[in-house]
XYZ file of C-alpha atoms in Angstrom:
231
model
C 10.649 100.799 145.572
C 12.285 99.384 148.623
C 11.160 95.848 147.533
C 12.693 96.285 144.223
C 15.906 97.607 145.749
C 16.236 94.713 148.093
C 15.650 92.353 145.228
C 18.235 94.033 143.186
C 20.789 93.996 146.119
C 20.032 90.204 146.885
C 20.482 89.289 142.875
C 23.970 91.148 143.135
C 24.999 89.207 146.067
C 23.800 85.890 144.424
C 25.645 86.764 141.286
C 28.881 87.605 143.158
C 28.473 84.409 145.059
C 27.883 82.167 142.092
C 30.627 83.808 140.090
C 33.092 83.201 142.954
C 32.354 79.516 142.802
C 32.292 79.058 139.332
C 35.436 80.902 138.642
C 37.571 79.407 141.383
C 36.512 75.641 141.047
C 37.736 75.207 137.455
C 41.075 77.470 137.902
C 41.700 75.285 140.961
C 41.196 72.141 138.989
C 43.248 73.381 136.048
C 46.141 74.295 138.541
C 46.016 70.765 140.087
C 46.093 69.245 136.735
C 49.236 71.244 135.563
C 50.945 70.605 138.808
C 50.442 66.837 138.289
C 51.834 66.952 134.734
C 54.976 68.686 136.031
C 55.674 65.699 138.206
C 56.080 63.492 135.208
C 59.177 63.787 133.052
C 58.090 65.316 129.862
C 59.209 67.349 126.886
C 56.531 69.663 127.685
C 57.607 70.560 131.079
C 58.556 74.197 129.925
C 55.231 74.691 128.324
C 53.460 73.336 131.570
C 55.491 75.637 133.792
C 54.563 78.566 131.795
C 50.979 77.339 131.545
C 51.021 77.007 135.372
C 52.376 80.413 136.133
C 49.815 81.941 133.789
C 46.913 79.980 135.643
C 48.377 81.282 139.260
C 48.379 84.824 137.824
C 44.824 84.520 136.268
C 43.641 83.019 139.762
C 45.400 86.015 141.622
C 43.435 88.352 139.212
C 39.945 86.437 139.839
C 40.527 86.813 143.635
C 41.287 90.609 143.199
C 38.163 91.297 141.188
C 35.978 89.160 143.591
C 37.454 90.960 146.723
C 36.401 94.319 144.993
C 33.169 92.891 144.475
C 32.740 91.659 148.044
C 32.783 88.079 147.125
C 32.474 85.665 150.098
C 35.839 84.480 151.385
C 37.586 87.377 149.518
C 36.926 90.649 151.331
C 39.298 90.696 154.252
C 42.205 88.819 152.814
C 45.774 90.094 153.924
C 47.692 91.250 150.967
C 51.305 90.486 151.515
C 53.980 93.380 150.897
C 56.753 92.561 148.507
C 59.987 94.369 147.364
C 59.190 97.011 144.563
C 62.536 95.831 142.883
C 60.899 92.200 142.840
C 57.709 93.399 141.531
C 59.431 95.193 138.500
C 61.825 92.092 137.525
C 58.797 89.818 137.495
C 56.980 92.358 135.274
C 59.745 92.652 132.814
C 59.920 88.819 132.762
C 56.379 88.397 131.994
C 56.192 91.166 129.275
C 59.577 91.441 127.806
C 58.873 88.546 125.066
C 55.438 90.136 124.233
C 56.924 93.301 123.355
C 59.816 91.980 121.703
C 57.552 89.833 119.422
C 56.357 93.261 118.003
C 59.959 94.863 117.707
C 59.274 96.977 120.785
C 61.573 97.514 123.885
C 60.525 97.193 127.651
C 62.797 98.883 130.192
C 62.065 98.656 133.726
C 63.937 100.944 135.948
C 65.679 99.662 139.285
C 64.248 100.484 142.726
C 65.474 100.260 146.293
C 65.239 96.479 147.420
C 64.112 97.584 150.910
C 60.897 99.395 149.589
C 57.857 97.243 149.809
C 54.340 97.504 148.501
C 51.209 95.393 148.669
C 52.182 93.095 145.868
C 49.074 91.800 144.538
C 47.390 94.968 143.699
C 50.410 96.594 142.391
C 51.325 93.799 140.060
C 47.748 93.634 138.797
C 47.775 97.489 137.996
C 51.190 97.257 136.387
C 49.807 94.392 134.086
C 46.867 96.433 133.066
C 49.074 99.445 132.224
C 51.584 97.240 130.371
C 48.693 95.507 128.372
C 47.362 98.914 127.696
C 50.761 100.206 126.375
C 51.143 97.031 124.232
C 47.625 97.239 122.789
C 47.044 100.865 122.251
C 50.778 102.461 122.567
C 53.824 102.751 120.454
C 57.505 102.300 120.462
C 59.576 101.627 123.701
C 57.755 101.110 127.173
C 59.493 102.276 130.331
C 58.390 101.385 133.879
C 59.852 103.730 136.402
C 59.566 104.242 140.249
C 59.757 107.788 141.899
C 60.011 108.534 145.741
C 57.577 111.357 146.631
C 58.441 111.019 150.311
C 54.678 110.286 151.422
C 54.207 108.082 148.414
C 55.682 105.937 145.661
C 54.976 106.832 142.050
C 55.021 104.160 139.453
C 55.059 105.771 135.930
C 54.320 103.615 132.722
C 55.377 105.732 129.708
C 55.011 104.694 125.990
C 55.953 106.676 122.889
C 52.334 107.104 121.795
C 50.118 110.133 122.007
C 46.738 109.659 123.673
C 43.956 111.029 121.693
C 40.914 109.719 123.762
C 39.455 112.279 126.234
C 40.952 111.895 129.684
C 37.369 111.922 131.111
C 36.541 108.603 129.419
C 39.660 106.687 130.364
C 38.695 105.029 133.551
C 34.957 104.811 132.489
C 33.955 101.352 132.748
C 32.940 99.982 129.312
C 34.141 102.687 127.114
C 36.063 101.415 124.281
C 36.373 104.526 121.778
C 39.732 105.827 120.517
C 43.105 104.739 120.405
C 43.433 104.125 124.245
C 39.732 103.109 124.864
C 40.198 100.158 127.231
C 36.833 98.989 128.422
C 37.209 97.268 131.953
C 40.996 97.416 132.352
C 41.803 100.714 133.329
C 38.533 101.008 135.450
C 39.478 97.923 137.259
C 43.288 99.230 137.739
C 41.698 102.611 139.147
C 39.379 100.556 141.583
C 42.657 98.567 142.721
C 44.588 101.731 143.397
C 41.901 103.145 145.497
C 41.600 99.868 147.553
C 45.345 100.678 148.424
C 44.426 104.335 149.267
C 46.178 105.426 146.195
C 45.346 106.707 142.764
C 45.829 105.930 139.130
C 46.097 109.023 136.900
C 46.964 110.151 133.330
C 50.112 111.994 134.071
C 50.815 112.934 130.493
C 49.241 112.598 127.035
C 52.325 113.095 125.013
C 54.138 110.656 125.382
C 51.382 108.728 127.041
C 52.386 108.273 130.710
C 49.954 106.677 133.488
C 51.063 107.020 136.985
C 50.210 104.895 139.923
C 50.349 106.682 143.265
C 50.774 104.206 146.371
C 50.811 106.098 149.818
C 53.877 105.353 152.031
C 53.290 103.644 155.305
C 55.462 102.529 157.954
C 55.410 98.828 156.467
C 56.551 99.757 153.320
C 58.201 103.275 153.583
C 59.298 105.253 150.519
C 63.078 105.528 150.763
C 65.933 106.001 148.243
C 65.734 106.978 144.854
C 65.752 104.713 141.389
C 68.747 103.892 139.749
C 69.884 102.861 136.289
C 67.954 100.745 133.878
C 67.826 96.980 134.609
C 67.112 95.368 131.385
C 65.700 95.533 127.660
Protein backbone atom coordinates (compact mmCIF):
# COMPACT_ATOMS: atom_id res chain seq x y z
CA UNK A 1 0.00 0.00 0.00
CA UNK A 2 2.82 2.42 0.92
CA UNK A 3 4.61 1.54 -2.30
CA UNK A 4 1.45 2.25 -4.32
CA UNK A 5 0.98 5.62 -2.60
CA UNK A 6 4.60 6.53 -3.26
CA UNK A 7 4.22 5.62 -6.93
CA UNK A 8 1.03 7.66 -7.17
CA UNK A 9 2.75 10.71 -5.68
CA UNK A 10 5.74 10.26 -7.99
CA UNK A 11 3.50 10.06 -11.07
CA UNK A 12 1.64 13.16 -9.93
CA UNK A 13 4.89 15.10 -9.45
CA UNK A 14 6.19 13.91 -12.83
CA UNK A 15 2.95 14.89 -14.55
CA UNK A 16 3.03 18.37 -13.02
CA UNK A 17 6.65 18.87 -14.05
CA UNK A 18 5.96 17.66 -17.60
CA UNK A 19 2.86 19.83 -17.88
CA UNK A 20 4.86 22.79 -16.64
CA UNK A 21 7.45 22.36 -19.40
CA UNK A 22 5.02 21.47 -22.17
CA UNK A 23 2.73 24.43 -21.45
CA UNK A 24 5.33 27.12 -20.79
CA UNK A 25 7.58 26.41 -23.76
CA UNK A 26 5.07 26.84 -26.63
CA UNK A 27 3.44 29.83 -24.93
CA UNK A 28 6.80 31.57 -24.61
CA UNK A 29 7.57 30.82 -28.26
CA UNK A 30 4.19 32.17 -29.38
CA UNK A 31 4.67 35.33 -27.34
CA UNK A 32 8.11 35.93 -28.87
CA UNK A 33 6.73 35.39 -32.38
CA UNK A 34 3.94 37.90 -31.82
CA UNK A 35 6.36 40.44 -30.34
CA UNK A 36 8.58 40.01 -33.40
CA UNK A 37 5.60 40.60 -35.68
CA UNK A 38 4.78 43.82 -33.85
CA UNK A 39 8.24 45.13 -34.71
CA UNK A 40 7.28 45.27 -38.39
CA UNK A 41 4.93 47.72 -40.06
CA UNK A 42 1.77 45.84 -40.86
CA UNK A 43 -1.96 46.32 -41.24
CA UNK A 44 -2.28 43.40 -38.85
CA UNK A 45 -0.75 45.30 -35.95
CA UNK A 46 -4.06 45.74 -34.00
CA UNK A 47 -4.79 42.04 -34.37
CA UNK A 48 -1.27 41.11 -33.27
CA UNK A 49 -1.50 43.38 -30.24
CA UNK A 50 -4.78 41.76 -29.19
CA UNK A 51 -3.36 38.27 -29.76
CA UNK A 52 -0.25 39.13 -27.73
CA UNK A 53 -2.35 40.43 -24.84
CA UNK A 54 -4.46 37.26 -24.91
CA UNK A 55 -1.29 35.14 -24.93
CA UNK A 56 0.08 37.01 -21.93
CA UNK A 57 -3.16 36.44 -20.03
CA UNK A 58 -3.09 32.75 -20.96
CA UNK A 59 0.54 32.51 -19.85
CA UNK A 60 -0.40 34.06 -16.50
CA UNK A 61 -3.32 31.66 -16.11
CA UNK A 62 -1.02 28.70 -16.73
CA UNK A 63 1.40 30.04 -14.12
CA UNK A 64 -1.39 30.35 -11.55
CA UNK A 65 -2.68 26.83 -12.21
CA UNK A 66 0.83 25.37 -12.01
CA UNK A 67 1.54 27.34 -8.86
CA UNK A 68 -1.53 25.82 -7.21
CA UNK A 69 -0.43 22.38 -8.40
CA UNK A 70 3.04 22.88 -6.95
CA UNK A 71 4.89 22.90 -10.25
CA UNK A 72 8.66 23.56 -10.10
CA UNK A 73 9.46 27.25 -10.28
CA UNK A 74 5.92 28.37 -9.53
CA UNK A 75 5.26 27.65 -5.88
CA UNK A 76 6.85 30.66 -4.23
CA UNK A 77 6.57 33.41 -6.78
CA UNK A 78 5.69 36.79 -5.31
CA UNK A 79 2.43 38.17 -6.65
CA UNK A 80 2.54 41.95 -7.09
CA UNK A 81 -0.23 44.02 -5.61
CA UNK A 82 -2.21 46.24 -7.96
CA UNK A 83 -4.83 48.96 -7.44
CA UNK A 84 -8.38 47.62 -7.38
CA UNK A 85 -9.56 50.34 -9.73
CA UNK A 86 -6.95 49.34 -12.33
CA UNK A 87 -8.04 45.69 -12.11
CA UNK A 88 -11.67 46.70 -12.67
CA UNK A 89 -10.83 48.95 -15.63
CA UNK A 90 -8.82 46.19 -17.30
CA UNK A 91 -11.58 43.63 -16.70
CA UNK A 92 -14.12 45.98 -18.24
CA UNK A 93 -11.89 46.52 -21.27
CA UNK A 94 -11.43 42.77 -21.79
CA UNK A 95 -15.08 41.80 -21.38
CA UNK A 96 -17.11 44.80 -22.57
CA UNK A 97 -16.98 43.81 -26.26
CA UNK A 98 -17.89 40.18 -25.62
CA UNK A 99 -21.00 41.12 -23.65
CA UNK A 100 -21.90 43.83 -26.18
CA UNK A 101 -21.86 41.25 -28.98
CA UNK A 102 -24.73 39.51 -27.18
CA UNK A 103 -26.58 42.77 -26.58
CA UNK A 104 -25.68 42.74 -22.89
CA UNK A 105 -24.29 45.47 -20.67
CA UNK A 106 -21.25 45.25 -18.38
CA UNK A 107 -20.88 47.79 -15.57
CA UNK A 108 -17.80 47.97 -13.34
CA UNK A 109 -18.25 50.26 -10.35
CA UNK A 110 -15.45 52.55 -9.27
CA UNK A 111 -13.16 51.79 -6.33
CA UNK A 112 -10.59 53.87 -4.43
CA UNK A 113 -7.26 54.12 -6.25
CA UNK A 114 -5.27 53.57 -3.05
CA UNK A 115 -6.69 50.12 -2.33
CA UNK A 116 -4.45 47.33 -3.60
CA UNK A 117 -4.88 43.56 -3.85
CA UNK A 118 -2.82 40.66 -5.29
CA UNK A 119 -3.40 41.43 -8.96
CA UNK A 120 -2.85 38.01 -10.52
CA UNK A 121 -5.26 35.90 -8.50
CA UNK A 122 -8.00 38.54 -8.28
CA UNK A 123 -7.85 39.09 -12.05
CA UNK A 124 -8.10 35.36 -12.74
CA UNK A 125 -11.04 34.94 -10.37
CA UNK A 126 -12.91 37.89 -11.88
CA UNK A 127 -12.33 36.47 -15.37
CA UNK A 128 -13.82 33.13 -14.29
CA UNK A 129 -16.85 34.87 -12.76
CA UNK A 130 -17.40 37.09 -15.80
CA UNK A 131 -17.05 34.13 -18.15
CA UNK A 132 -19.55 32.25 -16.01
CA UNK A 133 -21.99 35.19 -16.11
CA UNK A 134 -21.56 35.50 -19.87
CA UNK A 135 -22.08 31.80 -20.54
CA UNK A 136 -24.71 30.89 -17.99
CA UNK A 137 -26.19 34.19 -16.82
CA UNK A 138 -28.65 36.68 -18.30
CA UNK A 139 -29.00 40.42 -18.84
CA UNK A 140 -26.67 43.09 -17.51
CA UNK A 141 -23.64 42.19 -15.42
CA UNK A 142 -22.27 44.38 -12.64
CA UNK A 143 -18.96 44.17 -10.79
CA UNK A 144 -18.94 46.05 -7.49
CA UNK A 145 -16.44 46.36 -4.63
CA UNK A 146 -17.45 46.72 -0.98
CA UNK A 147 -15.33 47.67 2.02
CA UNK A 148 -15.92 45.28 4.93
CA UNK A 149 -13.24 46.81 7.21
CA UNK A 150 -11.19 43.62 7.50
CA UNK A 151 -11.81 42.51 3.90
CA UNK A 152 -12.80 43.60 0.42
CA UNK A 153 -15.82 42.02 -1.24
CA UNK A 154 -15.97 41.77 -5.05
CA UNK A 155 -19.57 41.12 -6.16
CA UNK A 156 -20.29 39.86 -9.69
CA UNK A 157 -24.04 39.96 -10.37
CA UNK A 158 -26.12 39.15 -13.44
CA UNK A 159 -29.89 39.13 -13.93
CA UNK A 160 -30.25 35.38 -14.10
CA UNK A 161 -31.58 32.93 -11.52
CA UNK A 162 -29.43 30.08 -10.30
CA UNK A 163 -31.00 26.63 -10.60
CA UNK A 164 -27.98 24.43 -9.86
CA UNK A 165 -27.75 23.13 -6.30
CA UNK A 166 -25.20 25.35 -4.47
CA UNK A 167 -23.39 22.27 -3.16
CA UNK A 168 -22.35 21.41 -6.74
CA UNK A 169 -21.20 24.87 -7.83
CA UNK A 170 -17.58 24.53 -6.77
CA UNK A 171 -17.35 20.78 -7.35
CA UNK A 172 -14.58 20.13 -9.85
CA UNK A 173 -15.91 18.51 -13.01
CA UNK A 174 -19.60 19.08 -12.33
CA UNK A 175 -21.35 20.34 -15.46
CA UNK A 176 -25.04 19.91 -14.81
CA UNK A 177 -27.58 22.73 -14.68
CA UNK A 178 -27.51 26.25 -16.07
CA UNK A 179 -24.55 27.29 -13.95
CA UNK A 180 -22.57 24.06 -14.12
CA UNK A 181 -19.05 25.21 -14.91
CA UNK A 182 -16.79 22.18 -14.60
CA UNK A 183 -13.33 23.36 -13.56
CA UNK A 184 -13.84 27.14 -13.70
CA UNK A 185 -15.47 27.90 -10.37
CA UNK A 186 -13.47 25.18 -8.65
CA UNK A 187 -10.24 26.81 -9.85
CA UNK A 188 -11.49 30.25 -8.81
CA UNK A 189 -12.32 28.91 -5.35
CA UNK A 190 -8.82 27.43 -5.03
CA UNK A 191 -7.28 30.75 -6.05
CA UNK A 192 -9.38 32.56 -3.46
CA UNK A 193 -8.19 30.17 -0.77
CA UNK A 194 -4.59 30.77 -1.82
CA UNK A 195 -5.19 34.44 -0.94
CA UNK A 196 -6.57 33.55 2.45
CA UNK A 197 -10.00 34.52 1.12
CA UNK A 198 -13.17 32.82 -0.05
CA UNK A 199 -15.42 32.62 -3.08
CA UNK A 200 -19.09 32.15 -2.24
CA UNK A 201 -22.52 32.20 -3.83
CA UNK A 202 -24.04 35.27 -2.15
CA UNK A 203 -27.43 35.18 -3.88
CA UNK A 204 -29.23 32.90 -6.33
CA UNK A 205 -31.81 35.45 -7.58
CA UNK A 206 -30.29 37.48 -9.07
CA UNK A 207 -27.19 35.35 -9.32
CA UNK A 208 -24.37 36.93 -7.32
CA UNK A 209 -20.94 35.50 -6.62
CA UNK A 210 -18.79 37.24 -4.00
CA UNK A 211 -15.01 37.09 -3.70
CA UNK A 212 -13.78 37.96 -0.22
CA UNK A 213 -10.17 39.15 -0.02
CA UNK A 214 -8.75 39.76 3.49
CA UNK A 215 -7.47 43.25 4.21
CA UNK A 216 -3.80 43.33 5.16
CA UNK A 217 -1.40 46.20 5.88
CA UNK A 218 0.01 46.07 2.34
CA UNK A 219 -3.43 46.43 0.77
CA UNK A 220 -5.79 48.02 3.36
CA UNK A 221 -9.50 48.19 2.71
CA UNK A 222 -10.26 51.89 2.83
CA UNK A 223 -12.86 54.10 1.27
CA UNK A 224 -16.15 53.22 -0.36
CA UNK A 225 -17.07 52.50 -3.97
CA UNK A 226 -18.41 55.37 -5.99
CA UNK A 227 -20.42 55.74 -9.13
CA UNK A 228 -20.39 53.50 -12.15
CA UNK A 229 -17.51 53.85 -14.58
CA UNK A 230 -18.58 52.48 -17.94
CA UNK A 231 -21.04 50.59 -19.97
